Amino acid sequence: MKKRRLAGFLAVVLMFVMIAVQLPAEVFAADPTLKATKKTLYVGGDNYKLTFKNLASGATVTYKSSNTKIAKVTKKGVVKPVAAGSATITATIKQAKKTYTSKIAITVKTPFIKITNPITSLEAGKTYKLEASTGGLKQVEVIWKSSNTKVAKVNSKTRVLTAVAEGTAKISVKDNISGKSNTFTLTVIKAAPTATPTPTPEPVEYGENDDFGYEISKKGITITDVYDSEATSLTIPSKIDGKSVIGLGDGVFSGMSELKKVSLPSTLTTIGEGAFSYCESLTSVTIPASVTEVGANTFEYCESLSSITIPKSIKRISEGMFVECTSLKTVKLSSGVEVIGEAAFEGCVALSTLTLSDTLTTIEPYAFECCEALKTVKFPASMRSIGEEAFLDCIALKTVTFEKGLKEIQDYAFNGCLAIASITLPDTLTYLGAGAFEYCEALKTVTIPASVTEIGGGAFDGCSESLKLKIKKNSVGYEYAVENEIPYNTY
């Protein structure tokens, strides 16, 4: 019985072997597929030839791109990058009377050169070696530069950065063949001092009268305290006990919610940090022309302050000087003011009239963020830099006028300025930051000069669907328009 069963089993096996010998090889072959499922290419870079696994010699293949504006594919399966973005290439394979499909995800990127180890600050006298990488560039001719060699120098051959003196400089790397570049801002800080004997501090005496507490030094008197914290008005004397009143101490009047008016003497030279912060009833104040220094956050949250004139003796509007002064409608900066500090007028939602000084060079980050009533800004010819988010969400800002001289508009500087319809950038501008005019929903025309050497990502994202750029052919602006599929005219 066992022999009969074994014989029957062998007969069945032999029958399947005979059938298999007669079947074509394709019946047992794996399905044909593309060898790769994803590939990154670069605009202007090499094409890519599609290859397969398990493709029979007699098979036929057709190809299709999901987005020919991003990547095209020839009848022979050669993928050609067109513009930055993503596309899917589908291969349809007919083999052994069957149809198969196989797909590959194509990502097309813009060729780049990137500084891989940027540094934000460096002590004067110190050195630092820079590194850069590239993507999609066939040949490169790399040049390193500093925008201000008095502040920092960089050796283009050795890539060694040397901090020279206090200040800021833009450090850039550029491929001269493709024109691609990358930049970072370096702040050179004061070198750590060598150990020296600690000088004997100037002796300070303390005094008081019926109204104020104060410090007495050789230079004069600095008021540090006020005894009537509920006063509605104050007159600061020019002299106390025969000595000139030269300063107001940090936070000296802070939180005096009933104070409406204050008179300052012509002997005053410094006003300390937060001196009038949270004086919610203070409606006006005249800063004497003798004042040369005003500390940070001096008038923050003075919610009733409606106007201010900054004298020419003040060179810098300090950080947060007028933060959340929600009633401030008019600001006039006299000739002499050179810098508006970080967040100086942030949240001044009623500010509608702004007169900038003809000596102004720098507006630091967030300076006018959320100034929702501001409609017009005219920048003077002295302007060189507009900081990050400087005019973010100034939703009523409609007219912006630039003069020749401006060098850079930093990232998101005018982001969310919903009313701006037209912009003409000056032919001295070299850098336009990422998102600089993002979400400017009314923006329809922008003139970009050939002087611009770098435009950050998304500079015009979320603008009007009718947006059209006016650009020089073969310029960085032209390249940006083509790569981002923004309509343009050349001039």
CSV table of C-alpha atoms in Angstrom, one decimal:
chain,number,residue,atom,x,y,z
A,1,MET,CA,0.0,0.0,0.0
A,2,LYS,CA,2.8,2.4,0.9
A,3,LYS,CA,4.6,1.7,-2.5
A,4,ARG,CA,1.3,2.6,-4.4
A,5,ARG,CA,0.9,5.9,-2.6
A,6,LEU,CA,4.5,6.9,-3.2
A,7,ALA,CA,4.2,6.0,-6.9
A,8,GLY,CA,1.1,8.2,-7.2
A,9,PHE,CA,2.8,11.1,-5.5
A,10,LEU,CA,5.8,10.9,-7.8
A,11,ALA,CA,3.4,10.8,-10.8
A,12,VAL,CA,1.7,14.1,-9.8
A,13,VAL,CA,5.1,15.8,-9.2
A,14,LEU,CA,6.3,14.6,-12.6
A,15,MET,CA,3.1,16.0,-14.3
A,16,PHE,CA,3.7,19.6,-12.8
A,17,VAL,CA,7.3,19.6,-13.8
A,18,MET,CA,6.3,18.7,-17.4
A,19,ILE,CA,3.8,21.6,-17.4
A,20,ALA,CA,6.3,24.0,-16.1
A,21,VAL,CA,8.8,23.1,-18.8
A,22,GLN,CA,6.2,24.0,-21.4
A,23,LEU,CA,5.2,27.4,-19.9
A,24,PRO,CA,7.0,30.6,-21.1
A,25,ALA,CA,9.6,32.1,-18.7
A,26,GLU,CA,7.5,35.3,-18.3
A,27,VAL,CA,4.9,33.4,-16.2
A,28,PHE,CA,7.4,33.1,-13.4
A,29,ALA,CA,9.2,36.4,-13.8
A,30,ALA,CA,8.7,39.3,-11.3
A,31,ASP,CA,6.7,42.3,-12.4
A,32,PRO,CA,8.7,45.0,-14.2
A,33,THR,CA,9.3,48.2,-12.1
A,34,LEU,CA,11.4,51.3,-12.1
A,35,LYS,CA,14.6,50.8,-10.2
A,36,ALA,CA,14.2,54.0,-8.2
A,37,THR,CA,11.1,55.3,-6.5
A,38,LYS,CA,12.3,58.9,-5.9
A,39,LYS,CA,15.0,61.2,-7.3
A,40,THR,CA,16.1,64.8,-6.7
A,41,LEU,CA,17.1,66.9,-9.7
A,42,TYR,CA,18.2,70.6,-10.0
A,43,VAL,CA,17.0,73.4,-12.3
A,44,GLY,CA,19.6,73.6,-15.1
A,45,GLY,CA,21.3,70.5,-13.9
A,46,ASP,CA,21.7,67.0,-15.3
A,47,ASN,CA,18.9,65.0,-16.8
A,48,TYR,CA,18.0,61.6,-15.4
A,49,LYS,CA,17.5,58.4,-17.4
A,50,LEU,CA,14.9,56.0,-16.0
A,51,THR,CA,15.9,52.4,-15.7
A,52,PHE,CA,14.0,49.2,-14.9
A,53,LYS,CA,14.1,45.9,-13.1
A,54,ASN,CA,12.6,42.8,-14.7
A,55,LEU,CA,12.0,44.5,-18.1
A,56,ALA,CA,11.7,42.0,-20.9
A,57,SER,CA,13.5,42.7,-24.2
A,58,GLY,CA,10.2,43.0,-26.2
A,59,ALA,CA,8.4,45.2,-23.7
A,60,THR,CA,7.1,48.6,-24.7
A,61,VAL,CA,7.1,51.6,-22.3
A,62,THR,CA,5.4,55.0,-22.4
A,63,TYR,CA,5.9,57.8,-19.9
A,64,LYS,CA,3.9,60.7,-18.5
A,65,SER,CA,4.7,63.6,-16.1
A,66,SER,CA,2.1,64.8,-13.7
A,67,ASN,CA,3.4,68.3,-14.0
A,68,THR,CA,5.4,69.3,-17.1
A,69,LYS,CA,6.1,72.7,-15.6
A,70,ILE,CA,8.2,71.0,-13.0
A,71,ALA,CA,9.7,68.0,-14.9
A,72,LYS,CA,9.3,66.7,-18.4
A,73,VAL,CA,10.0,63.2,-19.7
A,74,THR,CA,10.9,62.1,-23.2
A,75,LYS,CA,9.7,59.1,-25.1
A,76,LYS,CA,13.0,57.4,-24.3
A,77,GLY,CA,12.5,57.9,-20.5
A,78,VAL,CA,14.8,60.8,-20.0
A,79,VAL,CA,13.6,63.2,-17.2
A,80,LYS,CA,14.4,66.8,-17.7
A,81,PRO,CA,14.1,69.3,-14.7
A,82,VAL,CA,12.3,72.5,-15.5
A,83,ALA,CA,11.5,74.4,-12.3
A,84,ALA,CA,11.5,73.9,-8.6
A,85,GLY,CA,8.7,71.7,-7.3
A,86,SER,CA,7.4,68.2,-7.3
A,87,ALA,CA,6.2,65.9,-10.1
A,88,THR,CA,5.4,62.2,-10.5
A,89,ILE,CA,6.6,60.3,-13.6
A,90,THR,CA,4.4,57.3,-14.5
A,91,ALA,CA,5.8,54.5,-16.7
A,92,THR,CA,3.2,52.3,-18.4
A,93,ILE,CA,4.7,48.9,-19.4
A,94,LYS,CA,3.2,46.4,-21.8
A,95,GLN,CA,4.9,43.1,-21.4
A,96,ALA,CA,3.8,39.5,-22.1
A,97,LYS,CA,0.3,40.7,-23.0
A,98,LYS,CA,-0.1,42.4,-19.6
A,99,THR,CA,0.0,46.1,-18.6
A,100,TYR,CA,2.0,47.3,-15.6
A,101,THR,CA,2.5,50.8,-14.1
A,102,SER,CA,5.4,52.1,-12.1
A,103,LYS,CA,6.0,55.5,-10.6
A,104,ILE,CA,8.9,57.7,-9.5
A,105,ALA,CA,8.6,60.9,-7.4
A,106,ILE,CA,10.7,63.7,-8.9
A,107,THR,CA,11.7,66.6,-6.7
A,108,VAL,CA,13.3,69.5,-8.5
A,109,LYS,CA,15.3,72.0,-6.5
A,110,THR,CA,16.9,75.3,-7.2
A,111,PRO,CA,20.7,75.0,-7.3
A,112,PHE,CA,22.3,76.5,-4.3
A,113,ILE,CA,25.4,77.4,-2.4
A,114,LYS,CA,25.1,77.5,1.3
A,115,ILE,CA,27.3,78.5,4.2
A,116,THR,CA,27.1,75.5,6.5
A,117,ASN,CA,28.6,77.1,9.7
A,118,PRO,CA,27.5,80.7,9.9
A,119,ILE,CA,28.3,82.5,13.1
A,120,THR,CA,26.3,85.4,14.6
A,121,SER,CA,29.0,87.1,16.6
A,122,LEU,CA,32.8,87.1,17.0
A,123,GLU,CA,35.2,89.1,19.3
A,124,ALA,CA,37.4,91.7,17.6
A,125,GLY,CA,40.8,90.1,16.9
A,126,LYS,CA,39.4,86.6,16.7
A,127,THR,CA,39.3,84.3,13.6
A,128,TYR,CA,36.9,81.7,12.3
A,129,LYS,CA,37.1,79.3,9.4
A,130,LEU,CA,34.0,79.2,7.2
A,131,GLU,CA,32.6,76.2,5.2
A,132,ALA,CA,30.1,76.0,2.4
A,133,SER,CA,28.3,73.3,0.4
A,134,THR,CA,26.6,73.3,-3.0
A,135,GLY,CA,23.8,71.5,-4.7
A,136,GLY,CA,23.0,71.2,-8.4
A,137,LEU,CA,26.0,73.3,-9.5
A,138,LYS,CA,28.2,71.5,-12.1
A,139,GLN,CA,31.2,73.8,-11.8
A,140,VAL,CA,31.8,76.4,-9.2
A,141,GLU,CA,34.1,79.4,-8.8
A,142,VAL,CA,33.6,80.4,-5.2
A,143,ILE,CA,34.3,84.0,-3.9
A,144,TRP,CA,34.0,85.0,-0.2
A,145,LYS,CA,33.4,88.7,0.7
A,146,SER,CA,32.6,91.0,3.5
A,147,SER,CA,30.3,94.0,3.1
A,148,ASN,CA,32.4,96.0,5.5
A,149,THR,CA,36.1,95.2,5.7
A,150,LYS,CA,36.5,97.8,8.5
A,151,VAL,CA,34.5,95.5,10.7
A,152,ALA,CA,35.4,92.0,9.3
A,153,LYS,CA,37.6,90.5,6.6
A,154,VAL,CA,37.4,87.1,4.9
A,155,ASN,CA,40.2,85.5,2.9
A,156,SER,CA,38.6,84.0,-0.2
A,157,LYS,CA,41.3,81.3,-0.6
A,158,THR,CA,41.6,80.1,3.0
A,159,ARG,CA,38.0,80.9,4.0
A,160,VAL,CA,39.3,82.4,7.3
A,161,LEU,CA,37.1,85.2,8.7
A,162,THR,CA,38.8,87.8,10.8
A,163,ALA,CA,36.9,90.2,13.2
A,164,VAL,CA,38.5,93.6,12.9
A,165,ALA,CA,36.4,96.1,14.9
A,166,GLU,CA,33.0,96.5,16.6
A,167,GLY,CA,30.1,96.7,14.2
A,168,THR,CA,28.1,94.5,11.8
A,169,ALA,CA,29.0,93.2,8.3
A,170,LYS,CA,27.3,90.8,5.9
A,171,ILE,CA,29.5,87.9,5.1
A,172,SER,CA,28.7,86.3,1.7
A,173,VAL,CA,29.8,83.4,-0.5
A,174,LYS,CA,29.1,83.5,-4.2
A,175,ASP,CA,29.6,81.2,-7.1
A,176,ASN,CA,30.7,83.4,-10.0
A,177,ILE,CA,29.6,80.9,-12.6
A,178,SER,CA,26.0,80.5,-11.6
A,179,GLY,CA,25.6,83.7,-9.6
A,180,LYS,CA,24.2,81.8,-6.6
A,181,SER,CA,25.0,83.2,-3.2
A,182,ASN,CA,24.4,82.9,0.5
A,183,THR,CA,24.8,85.5,3.2
A,184,PHE,CA,24.8,85.9,7.0
A,185,THR,CA,25.1,88.9,9.2
A,186,LEU,CA,28.1,89.0,11.6
A,187,THR,CA,28.2,91.2,14.7
A,188,VAL,CA,31.8,91.9,15.9
A,189,ILE,CA,31.8,92.5,19.6
A,190,LYS,CA,34.3,94.2,21.8
A,191,ALA,CA,37.2,92.0,22.7
A,192,ALA,CA,37.3,90.8,26.3
A,193,PRO,CA,39.4,93.2,28.2
A,194,THR,CA,42.7,92.2,29.6
A,195,ALA,CA,42.9,92.1,33.4
A,196,THR,CA,43.4,95.6,34.7
A,197,PRO,CA,43.2,97.1,38.1
A,198,THR,CA,39.6,97.9,39.0
A,199,PRO,CA,39.3,101.7,39.0
A,200,THR,CA,38.0,103.4,42.1
A,201,PRO,CA,34.4,104.3,41.5
A,202,GLU,CA,33.4,107.9,41.6
A,203,PRO,CA,32.0,108.6,45.0
A,204,VAL,CA,28.3,109.1,45.0
A,205,GLU,CA,26.3,110.8,47.7
A,206,TYR,CA,22.6,110.6,48.3
A,207,GLY,CA,20.3,113.4,49.1
A,208,GLU,CA,16.6,114.3,49.3
A,209,ASN,CA,14.2,117.2,49.6
A,210,ASP,CA,10.4,117.3,50.0
A,211,ASP,CA,9.8,116.1,46.4
A,212,PHE,CA,12.6,113.9,45.3
A,213,GLY,CA,15.4,111.5,46.3
A,214,TYR,CA,18.6,111.8,44.2
A,215,GLU,CA,22.2,110.9,43.7
A,216,ILE,CA,24.9,113.5,43.8
A,217,SER,CA,28.1,113.1,41.7
A,218,LYS,CA,30.8,115.5,40.3
A,219,LYS,CA,28.8,115.9,37.1
A,220,GLY,CA,25.5,116.8,38.8
A,221,ILE,CA,22.3,115.3,40.2
A,222,THR,CA,20.3,112.3,39.0
A,223,ILE,CA,16.8,112.0,40.4
A,224,THR,CA,16.1,108.5,41.5
A,225,ASP,CA,12.9,108.7,43.5
A,226,VAL,CA,9.7,110.8,43.7
A,227,TYR,CA,7.7,110.9,46.9
A,228,ASP,CA,4.3,111.9,45.6
A,229,SER,CA,3.5,108.8,43.6
A,230,GLU,CA,-0.1,110.0,42.9
A,231,ALA,CA,0.9,113.4,41.5
A,232,THR,CA,-0.9,114.5,38.3
A,233,SER,CA,1.9,116.9,37.2
A,234,LEU,CA,5.6,117.3,37.9
A,235,THR,CA,8.1,120.0,37.2
A,236,ILE,CA,11.7,118.7,37.4
A,237,PRO,CA,14.0,121.6,38.6
A,238,SER,CA,17.1,122.5,36.7
A,239,LYS,CA,19.1,122.7,39.9
A,240,ILE,CA,19.0,121.3,43.4
A,241,ASP,CA,21.2,122.8,46.1
A,242,GLY,CA,23.1,124.6,43.4
A,243,LYS,CA,23.9,121.6,41.3
A,244,SER,CA,22.5,120.9,37.9
A,245,VAL,CA,20.0,118.2,37.4
A,246,ILE,CA,21.5,116.1,34.6
A,247,GLY,CA,19.7,112.7,34.8
A,248,LEU,CA,16.5,110.8,35.5
A,249,GLY,CA,17.2,107.3,37.0
A,250,ASP,CA,15.9,104.0,35.7
A,251,GLY,CA,12.2,103.6,36.4
A,252,VAL,CA,12.1,106.7,38.5
A,253,PHE,CA,8.4,107.6,37.5
A,254,SER,CA,7.4,104.1,36.4
A,255,GLY,CA,3.8,103.1,37.3
A,256,MET,CA,2.6,106.7,38.2
A,257,SER,CA,-0.8,106.1,36.7
A,258,GLU,CA,-2.2,109.5,37.6
A,259,LEU,CA,0.7,111.5,36.1
A,260,LYS,CA,-0.6,113.6,33.1
A,261,LYS,CA,2.1,116.2,32.5
A,262,VAL,CA,5.8,116.5,33.2
A,263,SER,CA,8.2,119.4,32.5
A,264,LEU,CA,11.8,118.6,32.0
A,265,PRO,CA,14.7,121.1,32.5
A,266,SER,CA,17.2,122.1,29.8
A,267,THR,CA,20.1,120.8,31.9
A,268,LEU,CA,18.9,117.2,31.5
A,269,THR,CA,21.3,114.9,29.4
A,270,THR,CA,20.1,111.3,30.2
A,271,ILE,CA,16.8,109.6,30.8
A,272,GLY,CA,17.1,106.1,32.3
A,273,GLU,CA,15.5,102.8,31.2
A,274,GLY,CA,11.7,102.7,31.9
A,275,ALA,CA,11.8,106.1,33.5
A,276,PHE,CA,8.1,106.8,32.5
A,277,SER,CA,6.9,103.3,31.8
A,278,TYR,CA,3.3,102.5,32.6
A,279,CYS,CA,2.4,106.2,33.2
A,280,GLU,CA,-1.0,105.5,31.7
A,281,SER,CA,-2.3,109.0,31.9
A,282,LEU,CA,0.7,110.9,30.5
A,283,THR,CA,-0.5,112.8,27.5
A,284,SER,CA,2.5,114.7,26.3
A,285,VAL,CA,6.2,115.2,27.0
A,286,THR,CA,8.8,117.5,25.5
A,287,ILE,CA,12.3,116.0,25.5
A,288,PRO,CA,14.8,118.9,25.9
A,289,ALA,CA,17.4,119.4,23.1
A,290,SER,CA,20.1,118.9,25.8
A,291,VAL,CA,19.2,115.1,26.2
A,292,THR,CA,21.6,112.9,24.3
A,293,GLU,CA,20.7,109.5,25.8
A,294,VAL,CA,17.4,107.8,26.4
A,295,GLY,CA,17.2,104.3,27.9
A,296,ALA,CA,15.2,101.3,26.7
A,297,ASN,CA,11.5,101.1,27.2
A,298,THR,CA,11.4,104.7,28.5
A,299,PHE,CA,7.7,105.4,27.6
A,300,GLU,CA,6.4,101.8,27.2
A,301,TYR,CA,2.7,101.4,27.9
A,302,CYS,CA,2.1,105.2,28.2
A,303,GLU,CA,-1.4,104.6,26.8
A,304,SER,CA,-2.5,108.2,26.7
A,305,LEU,CA,0.6,109.7,25.0
A,306,SER,CA,-0.5,111.1,21.7
A,307,SER,CA,2.5,112.9,20.2
A,308,ILE,CA,6.3,113.1,20.5
A,309,THR,CA,9.1,115.1,19.0
A,310,ILE,CA,12.6,113.6,19.2
A,311,PRO,CA,15.3,116.3,19.3
A,312,LYS,CA,18.3,116.2,17.0
A,313,SER,CA,20.6,115.7,20.0
A,314,ILE,CA,19.4,112.1,20.2
A,315,LYS,CA,21.1,109.8,17.7
A,316,ARG,CA,19.4,106.5,18.6
A,317,ILE,CA,15.7,105.7,19.5
A,318,SER,CA,16.2,103.0,22.1
A,319,GLU,CA,14.8,99.5,22.1
A,320,GLY,CA,11.1,99.4,23.1
A,321,MET,CA,11.1,103.2,23.8
A,322,PHE,CA,7.3,103.6,22.9
A,323,VAL,CA,6.1,100.0,23.0
A,324,GLU,CA,2.2,99.8,23.2
A,325,CYS,CA,1.7,103.6,23.3
A,326,THR,CA,-1.7,102.9,21.9
A,327,SER,CA,-2.8,106.6,21.6
A,328,LEU,CA,0.4,107.8,19.9
A,329,LYS,CA,-0.7,109.3,16.6
A,330,THR,CA,2.2,111.5,15.5
A,331,VAL,CA,6.0,110.9,15.6
A,332,LYS,CA,8.5,113.4,14.2
A,333,LEU,CA,12.2,112.5,14.2
A,334,SER,CA,14.4,115.5,14.0
A,335,SER,CA,17.6,115.6,11.8
A,336,GLY,CA,20.3,113.8,13.8
A,337,VAL,CA,18.4,110.6,14.6
A,338,GLU,CA,20.4,107.7,12.9
A,339,VAL,CA,18.9,104.5,14.3
A,340,ILE,CA,15.5,103.4,15.4
A,341,GLY,CA,16.0,100.5,17.9
A,342,GLU,CA,14.3,97.1,18.1
A,343,ALA,CA,10.5,97.3,18.7
A,344,ALA,CA,10.8,101.0,19.4
A,345,PHE,CA,7.2,101.7,18.3
A,346,GLU,CA,5.8,98.2,18.3
A,347,GLY,CA,2.0,98.1,18.9
A,348,CYS,CA,1.4,101.8,18.5
A,349,VAL,CA,-1.9,101.0,16.8
A,350,ALA,CA,-3.0,104.7,16.4
A,351,LEU,CA,0.2,105.9,14.8
A,352,SER,CA,-0.8,107.5,11.5
A,353,THR,CA,1.8,110.2,10.9
A,354,LEU,CA,5.5,109.3,10.8
A,355,THR,CA,8.2,111.7,9.8
A,356,LEU,CA,11.6,110.1,9.5
A,357,SER,CA,14.8,112.1,9.9
A,358,ASP,CA,17.0,112.8,6.9
A,359,THR,CA,20.0,111.3,8.8
A,360,LEU,CA,18.3,107.9,9.5
A,361,THR,CA,20.4,104.9,8.4
A,362,THR,CA,18.9,101.9,10.2
A,363,ILE,CA,15.5,100.6,11.3
A,364,GLU,CA,16.0,97.6,13.6
A,365,PRO,CA,13.7,94.5,13.8
A,366,TYR,CA,10.1,94.9,14.9
A,367,ALA,CA,10.4,98.7,15.1
A,368,PHE,CA,6.9,99.5,13.8
A,369,GLU,CA,5.3,96.1,14.0
A,370,CYS,CA,1.5,96.2,14.3
A,371,CYS,CA,1.3,100.0,13.7
A,372,GLU,CA,-2.2,99.4,12.2
A,373,ALA,CA,-3.1,103.0,11.4
A,374,LEU,CA,0.1,103.9,9.5
A,375,LYS,CA,-0.7,104.6,5.9
A,376,THR,CA,2.4,106.3,4.4
A,377,VAL,CA,6.2,105.8,4.9
A,378,LYS,CA,8.8,107.8,3.0
A,379,PHE,CA,12.3,106.6,3.6
A,380,PRO,CA,15.1,109.2,3.3
A,381,ALA,CA,18.2,108.8,1.0
A,382,SER,CA,20.3,108.2,4.1
A,383,MET,CA,18.5,104.8,4.8
A,384,ARG,CA,20.7,101.7,4.5
A,385,SER,CA,18.9,98.9,6.2
A,386,ILE,CA,15.3,98.0,7.1
A,387,GLY,CA,15.3,95.2,9.8
A,388,GLU,CA,13.4,91.9,10.1
A,389,GLU,CA,9.6,92.4,10.6
A,390,ALA,CA,10.2,96.1,10.9
A,391,PHE,CA,6.7,96.9,9.5
A,392,LEU,CA,5.0,93.5,10.0
A,393,ASP,CA,1.2,93.6,10.0
A,394,CYS,CA,1.0,97.4,9.3
A,395,ILE,CA,-2.4,96.6,7.7
A,396,ALA,CA,-3.3,100.1,6.5
A,397,LEU,CA,0.2,100.9,5.0
A,398,LYS,CA,-0.5,101.8,1.4
A,399,THR,CA,2.3,104.0,0.2
A,400,VAL,CA,6.0,103.1,0.7
A,401,THR,CA,8.6,105.3,-1.0
A,402,PHE,CA,12.3,104.3,-1.2
A,403,GLU,CA,15.2,106.5,-2.2
A,404,LYS,CA,18.5,105.6,-3.6
A,405,GLY,CA,20.9,104.5,-0.9
A,406,LEU,CA,19.0,101.6,0.7
A,407,LYS,CA,21.0,98.4,0.7
A,408,GLU,CA,18.9,95.8,2.3
A,409,ILE,CA,15.4,94.9,3.3
A,410,GLN,CA,15.5,92.1,5.8
A,411,ASP,CA,13.2,89.0,6.2
A,412,TYR,CA,9.5,89.7,6.6
A,413,ALA,CA,10.1,93.4,6.8
A,414,PHE,CA,6.7,94.3,5.2
A,415,ASN,CA,4.9,91.0,5.7
A,416,GLY,CA,1.1,91.3,6.1
A,417,CYS,CA,1.0,94.9,4.8
A,418,LEU,CA,-2.4,94.3,3.2
A,419,ALA,CA,-2.9,97.7,1.5
A,420,ILE,CA,0.4,98.1,-0.5
A,421,ALA,CA,-0.4,98.0,-4.2
A,422,SER,CA,2.9,99.0,-5.8
A,423,ILE,CA,6.6,98.9,-4.9
A,424,THR,CA,9.6,100.4,-6.7
A,425,LEU,CA,12.8,99.2,-5.2
A,426,PRO,CA,15.8,101.5,-5.5
A,427,ASP,CA,18.7,100.6,-7.8
A,428,THR,CA,21.1,100.5,-4.8
A,429,LEU,CA,19.3,97.6,-3.1
A,430,THR,CA,21.3,94.3,-3.0
A,431,TYR,CA,19.4,92.1,-0.6
A,432,LEU,CA,15.6,91.4,-0.4
A,433,GLY,CA,14.8,89.1,2.5
A,434,ALA,CA,12.7,86.0,2.7
A,435,GLY,CA,9.0,86.8,3.0
A,436,ALA,CA,9.8,90.5,2.7
A,437,PHE,CA,6.4,91.3,1.1
A,438,GLU,CA,4.6,88.1,1.9
A,439,TYR,CA,0.9,88.3,2.3
A,440,CYS,CA,0.7,91.8,0.9
A,441,GLU,CA,-2.6,90.9,-0.7
A,442,ALA,CA,-3.1,94.1,-2.7
A,443,LEU,CA,0.4,94.1,-4.2
A,444,LYS,CA,0.2,94.0,-8.0
A,445,THR,CA,3.4,95.6,-9.3
A,446,VAL,CA,7.0,95.4,-8.1
A,447,THR,CA,10.0,96.8,-9.8
A,448,ILE,CA,13.2,94.9,-8.9
A,449,PRO,CA,16.5,96.6,-10.0
A,450,ALA,CA,19.5,94.6,-11.4
A,451,SER,CA,21.5,95.7,-8.3
A,452,VAL,CA,19.7,93.0,-6.2
A,453,THR,CA,22.0,90.0,-5.8
A,454,GLU,CA,19.9,87.9,-3.5
A,455,ILE,CA,16.1,87.4,-3.0
A,456,GLY,CA,15.0,85.2,-0.1
A,457,GLY,CA,12.4,82.5,-0.4
A,458,GLY,CA,8.7,83.4,-0.5
A,459,ALA,CA,9.5,87.1,-0.8
A,460,PHE,CA,6.1,87.6,-2.6
A,461,ASP,CA,4.1,84.6,-1.5
A,462,GLY,CA,0.4,85.3,-0.8
A,463,CYS,CA,0.4,88.5,-2.8
A,464,SER,CA,-2.3,89.5,-5.3
A,465,GLU,CA,-3.1,86.9,-8.1
A,466,SER,CA,-2.4,89.8,-10.5
A,467,LEU,CA,1.1,90.4,-9.2
A,468,LYS,CA,3.6,91.2,-12.0
A,469,LEU,CA,7.3,91.9,-11.6
A,470,LYS,CA,9.2,94.5,-13.6
A,471,ILE,CA,12.7,93.2,-14.0
A,472,LYS,CA,15.9,93.4,-15.9
A,473,LYS,CA,16.5,90.3,-18.1
A,474,ASN,CA,19.2,87.9,-16.9
A,475,SER,CA,19.2,89.5,-13.4
A,476,VAL,CA,18.6,87.8,-10.1
A,477,GLY,CA,15.0,89.2,-10.2
A,478,TYR,CA,14.5,87.7,-13.6
A,479,GLU,CA,15.7,84.3,-12.4
A,480,TYR,CA,13.5,84.6,-9.3
A,481,ALA,CA,10.4,85.3,-11.4
A,482,VAL,CA,11.1,82.4,-13.8
A,483,GLU,CA,11.8,79.9,-11.0
A,484,ASN,CA,8.7,80.9,-9.0
A,485,GLU,CA,6.4,81.3,-12.1
A,486,ILE,CA,5.6,84.9,-11.3
A,487,PRO,CA,4.4,86.9,-14.4
A,488,TYR,CA,6.9,89.6,-15.4
A,489,ASN,CA,7.8,92.4,-17.8
A,490,THR,CA,11.4,93.3,-18.6
A,491,TYR,CA,12.8,96.8,-18.9
